[in-house]
Amino acid sequence: MASTVVNPGLEGIVVGETVLSNVEGEAGRLTYRGYDIHDLAENASFEEVAHLLLFGQLPAHQELIDFNARLAARRALPSGLLAIMHAIPRDAWPMDVLRTGVSAVAHFVPHRPDGAHETSVDTAIDLIAKFPTIVAAWDRIRRGLEPIAPDPKLATAANFLYMRTGELPIPEAEKALDTYLVLLADHSYNASTFSARVTASTGADIYSAITSAVATLAGDLHGGAPSKVMTMLEEIGLPEKAEPYVRDLLDRHEKIMGMGHREYKIRDPRAQQLERMAKNLTEKSHTKWYLIARALEDASDKVLQEKKPGKRIYANVEFYTAPTLSSLGIPSDEFTCMFACGRIAGWSAHVLEQFAHNRLIRPQATYVGPEVHPYEPIAGRHAQTNGTANGHSAGTVSP
Ligand code: COA
């Protein structure tokens, strides 16, 4: 039998083409449609970047006004969706609520006779507009407060901060969150985007594809890391305790959250921007989180080089996300939702791209189960499974 190379993590496997973003891992460079992420972070708003991803170019003045108006018109949530959210237990995890919310948005949008919804730039804008509203509404509902309606005069970042607190944010806070959303807006065929594209490749609509993406983002190896980074910073407590903490973690063969990346072989370019923001924000808010994070990154590098000589592991986008979002008053269990509020721009552009050049994504697996054998009537079977499934042992996570 011909031998087959099995690549469970798909490392180095090219499964498609995209014009949306390019991750150059060796160079540590990220571009959206040819624009360097550093230029976009320093100069463009999230709305300009969402326009770039959806329409192929940065908007001219009037185009941006029109695009902002389309977003503003779609931000409010249907009352039926808010009623669903009010019925969710208040201790529900915000990412679970966002996943349910995105899926539920579809119920309030007309569908075709075959049951599917339109997948178009208009439905993409609908989702880009509604993500922050869902996150902010849940933030209030779980605190026993009524959601605040979006303000049509405010852009995405300012609106989110306003809808959480009812207060207009200071310009530095708005700018920081806006830049964060720009940095997170797209990242080629990462796991959640790939998941969205797989769903879209079956012909399922954008609401289904984006629900898949939100579900895939939730795990620690992808968008779930920053709240775990915050937990580490809290456990460390003081910069000088970072090194013993890292040694202890690595002795227990645990990973340092917010460090390492499948694609980047040098520091994630987004980490540089986020570190700058985290430093500025924590200095202004007189919190210690940036200093602890900086000490943790240095200690990780030192200890990992001792333990794994020749192998460098750098901070990824999630690492300085934690002190940045924390300084904006966002609770750590909402960090992954904020990632989703940025990435929805890229996800929806990828779904449209998949629709435009579709081929069903359907890989193969090498079968390693039992040989073909006769069916056993139930009377002759003996209990053997001990509660485990599929022949795999229960209780371990396979990423
Ligand atoms: N802490 C400690 N060691 C790490 C590490 C981390 N954060 N990330 C990778 N490594 C080590 C692994 O232990 C492994 O060592 P080994 O070769 O001696 O076994 C090696 O580096 C390769 O790691 P692996 O997990 O196979 O690489 P990957 O390409 O699958 O990993 C991540 C990418 C992001 C999943 C991984 O770096 C990770 O789990 N990071 C922490 C979670 C995180 O930050 N997620 C957000 C990603 S944006």
Coordinates of N, CA and C and ligand atoms in Angstrom, one line a residue, residues 220-222 225 250 254-262 304 308 311 313 316-318, ligand 1:
D220 N -8.0 28.1 23.6 CA -6.7 28.8 24.1 C -5.6 28.8 23.1
L221 N -5.6 27.9 22.2 CA -4.5 27.9 21.2 C -4.8 28.9 20.1
H222 N -5.9 29.6 20.2 CA -6.3 30.6 19.2 C -6.7 31.9 19.9
A225 N -6.5 32.8 24.4 CA -5.3 33.0 25.2 C -5.3 34.3 26.1
L250 N 7.1 26.0 33.4 CA 7.8 25.1 32.4 C 8.2 23.8 33.1
E254 N 3.9 23.2 31.3 CA 2.8 24.0 30.8 C 3.3 25.0 29.8
K255 N 2.4 25.5 29.0 CA 2.8 26.6 28.1 C 2.6 28.0 28.7
I256 N 3.4 28.9 28.2 CA 3.2 30.3 28.6 C 2.2 30.9 27.6
M257 N 1.0 31.3 28.1 CA 0.0 31.8 27.3 C 0.4 33.2 26.6
G258 N 0.0 33.3 25.4 CA 0.4 34.6 24.7 C 1.8 34.5 24.1
M259 N 2.5 33.4 24.2 CA 3.8 33.2 23.6 C 3.7 32.1 22.5
G260 N 4.5 32.3 21.5 CA 4.6 31.3 20.4 C 3.6 31.5 19.3
H261 N 3.9 31.0 18.1 CA 3.0 31.2 17.0 C 3.4 30.2 15.9
R262 N 2.3 29.6 15.3 CA 2.6 28.7 14.2 C 3.3 29.3 13.0
L304 N 13.3 29.9 28.5 CA 13.1 29.0 27.4 C 14.4 28.8 26.7
K308 N 15.4 25.2 26.3 CA 15.3 24.7 24.9 C 16.3 25.5 24.0
K311 N 15.9 27.4 20.4 CA 14.5 27.6 20.1 C 14.0 28.9 20.7
I313 N 11.0 31.6 21.3 CA 9.5 31.7 21.3 C 9.2 33.1 21.7
N316 N 3.1 36.7 21.1 CA 2.2 36.8 20.0 C 1.1 37.9 20.3
V317 N 0.2 38.0 19.4 CA -0.8 39.2 19.5 C -1.6 39.2 20.8
E318 N -1.7 38.0 21.4 CA -2.5 37.9 22.6 C -1.9 38.4 23.8
Ligands
COA1 N1 5.2 28.1 26.0 C1 6.1 27.2 26.2 N2 6.6 26.4 25.2 C2 6.0 26.7 24.0 C3 5.0 27.6 23.8 C4 4.6 28.4 24.9 N3 3.7 29.3 24.7 N4 4.6 27.6 22.5 C5 5.3 26.7 21.9 N5 6.2 26.1 22.8 C6 7.1 25.0 22.5 C7 6.3 23.6 22.6 O1 6.3 23.1 23.8 C8 7.1 22.8 21.6 O2 8.3 22.4 22.2 P1 9.0 21.0 21.8 O3 9.3 21.0 20.4 O4 10.2 20.9 22.7 O5 7.9 19.9 22.1 C9 7.5 23.8 20.5 O6 7.6 25.1 21.2 C10 6.6 23.9 19.3 O7 5.3 24.1 19.9 P2 3.9 23.7 19.2 O8 2.8 23.8 20.2 O9 4.1 22.4 18.5 O10 3.8 24.7 18.0 P3 2.5 25.2 17.3 O11 3.0 25.7 16.0 O12 1.5 24.1 17.3 O13 2.1 26.3 18.4 C11 0.7 27.8 19.4 C12 1.5 27.5 18.2 C13 0.3 29.2 19.3 C14 -0.5 26.8 19.5 C15 1.6 27.6 20.7 O14 2.8 28.4 20.6 C16 0.9 27.8 22.0 O15 0.2 26.9 22.5 N6 1.0 29.1 22.6 C17 0.3 29.4 23.8 C18 -1.2 29.7 23.5 C19 -1.3 31.0 22.8 O16 -0.6 32.0 23.0 N7 -2.3 31.0 21.8 C20 -2.6 32.2 21.0 C21 -2.0 32.0 19.7 S1 -2.1 33.5 18.7

